[in-house]
PDB file of C-alpha atoms in Angstrom:
ATOM      1  CA  MET A  29       0.871  13.023  -2.676  1.00 93.00           C
ATOM      2  CA  GLU A  30       0.540  13.050   1.095  1.00 95.00           C
ATOM      3  CA  GLU A  31      -3.243  12.764   0.875  1.00 96.00           C
ATOM      4  CA  ALA A  32      -2.979   9.873  -1.576  1.00 95.00           C
ATOM      5  CA  CYS A  33      -0.589   8.086   0.766  1.00 96.00           C
ATOM      6  CA  GLN A  34      -3.012   8.604   3.644  1.00 97.00           C
ATOM      7  CA  GLU A  35      -5.812   7.032   1.594  1.00 96.00           C
ATOM      8  CA  TRP A  36      -3.620   4.075   0.659  1.00 96.00           C
ATOM      9  CA  GLY A  37      -2.672   3.788   4.318  1.00 97.00           C
ATOM     10  CA  ARG A  38      -6.344   3.455   5.203  1.00 97.00           C
ATOM     11  CA  PHE A  39      -6.641   0.763   2.554  1.00 97.00           C
ATOM     12  CA  LEU A  40      -3.741  -1.105   4.179  1.00 97.00           C
ATOM     13  CA  ASP A  41      -5.453  -0.797   7.564  1.00 96.00           C
ATOM     14  CA  ASP A  42      -8.574  -2.444   6.167  1.00 95.00           C
ATOM     15  CA  TYR A  43      -6.755  -4.922   3.955  1.00 95.00           C
ATOM     16  CA  THR A  44      -4.870  -6.517   6.824  1.00 91.00           C
ATOM     17  CA  GLY A  45      -8.168  -7.787   8.218  1.00 90.00           C
ATOM     18  CA  ILE A  46      -9.630  -9.242   5.047  1.00 91.00           C
ATOM     19  CA  SER A  47      -8.774 -11.803   2.411  1.00 90.00           C
ATOM     20  CA  SER A  48      -9.926 -11.048  -1.114  1.00 92.00           C
ATOM     21  CA  ALA A  49      -8.668 -11.243  -4.668  1.00 94.00           C
ATOM     22  CA  ARG A  50      -9.761  -7.650  -5.247  1.00 95.00           C
ATOM     23  CA  GLY A  51      -7.722  -6.519  -2.241  1.00 94.00           C
ATOM     24  CA  ASP A  52      -4.724  -8.400  -3.620  1.00 94.00           C
ATOM     25  CA  GLU A  53      -5.164  -6.575  -6.934  1.00 96.00           C
ATOM     26  CA  HIS A  54      -5.364  -3.213  -5.186  1.00 96.00           C
ATOM     27  CA  LEU A  55      -2.191  -3.950  -3.249  1.00 96.00           C
ATOM     28  CA  ALA A  56      -0.397  -4.729  -6.516  1.00 95.00           C
ATOM     29  CA  ILE A  57      -1.725  -1.486  -8.019  1.00 96.00           C
ATOM     30  CA  LEU A  58      -0.581   0.441  -4.950  1.00 96.00           C
ATOM     31  CA  ARG A  59       2.928  -0.930  -5.102  1.00 95.00           C
ATOM     32  CA  ALA A  60       3.275  -0.298  -8.833  1.00 96.00           C
ATOM     33  CA  SER A  61       1.779   3.193  -8.752  1.00 96.00           C
ATOM     34  CA  ILE A  62       4.067   4.564  -6.054  1.00 96.00           C
ATOM     35  CA  ARG A  63       7.350   3.453  -7.634  1.00 96.00           C
ATOM     36  CA  PRO A  64       7.822   6.641  -9.694  1.00 97.00           C
ATOM     37  CA  TYR A  65       7.569   8.696  -6.492  1.00 97.00           C
ATOM     38  CA  ALA A  66      10.037   6.707  -4.405  1.00 96.00           C
ATOM     39  CA  SER A  67      12.171   9.793  -3.838  1.00 97.00           C
ATOM     40  CA  LEU A  68       9.501  11.173  -1.481  1.00 98.00           C
ATOM     41  CA  ALA A  69       9.756  10.185   2.178  1.00 98.00           C
ATOM     42  CA  VAL A  70       6.001   9.714   2.550  1.00 97.00           C
ATOM     43  CA  VAL A  71       5.995   7.289  -0.372  1.00 98.00           C
ATOM     44  CA  ARG A  72       8.975   5.362   0.973  1.00 98.00           C
ATOM     45  CA  ALA A  73       7.181   4.957   4.296  1.00 98.00           C
ATOM     46  CA  LEU A  74       4.051   3.724   2.533  1.00 98.00           C
ATOM     47  CA  ASP A  75       6.123   1.283   0.480  1.00 97.00           C
ATOM     48  CA  VAL A  76       7.707  -0.148   3.618  1.00 97.00           C
ATOM     49  CA  ARG A  77       4.272  -0.624   5.116  1.00 97.00           C
ATOM     50  CA  ALA A  78       2.873  -2.151   1.920  1.00 97.00           C
ATOM     51  CA  ARG A  79       5.774  -4.612   1.763  1.00 97.00           C
ATOM     52  CA  GLU A  80       5.191  -5.590   5.376  1.00 96.00           C
ATOM     53  CA  VAL A  81       1.473  -6.148   4.762  1.00 96.00           C
ATOM     54  CA  ALA A  82       2.277  -8.208   1.660  1.00 95.00           C
ATOM     55  CA  ARG A  83       4.733 -10.304   3.668  1.00 95.00           C
ATOM     56  CA  LEU A  84       2.139 -10.929   6.377  1.00 92.00           C
ATOM     57  CA  LYS A  85      -0.507 -11.840   3.811  1.00 89.00           C
ATOM     58  CA  ALA A  86       1.844 -14.316   2.125  1.00 88.00           C
ATOM     59  CA  ALA A  87       2.582 -16.120   5.396  1.00 80.00           C
TER      60      ALA A  87
END
């Protein structure tokens, strides 16, 4: 799970600098796919970061 979160973290790094419908879809997939694992600290940290990126993108 830690490796998957690292990969999604790299996606978030890249996604903050671009604007694309495909990136938006991937962010939605990310957020939905990590919900079942919310008990893990690494996933909670990724979720916080994903929410922050989503908030910045919506602004």
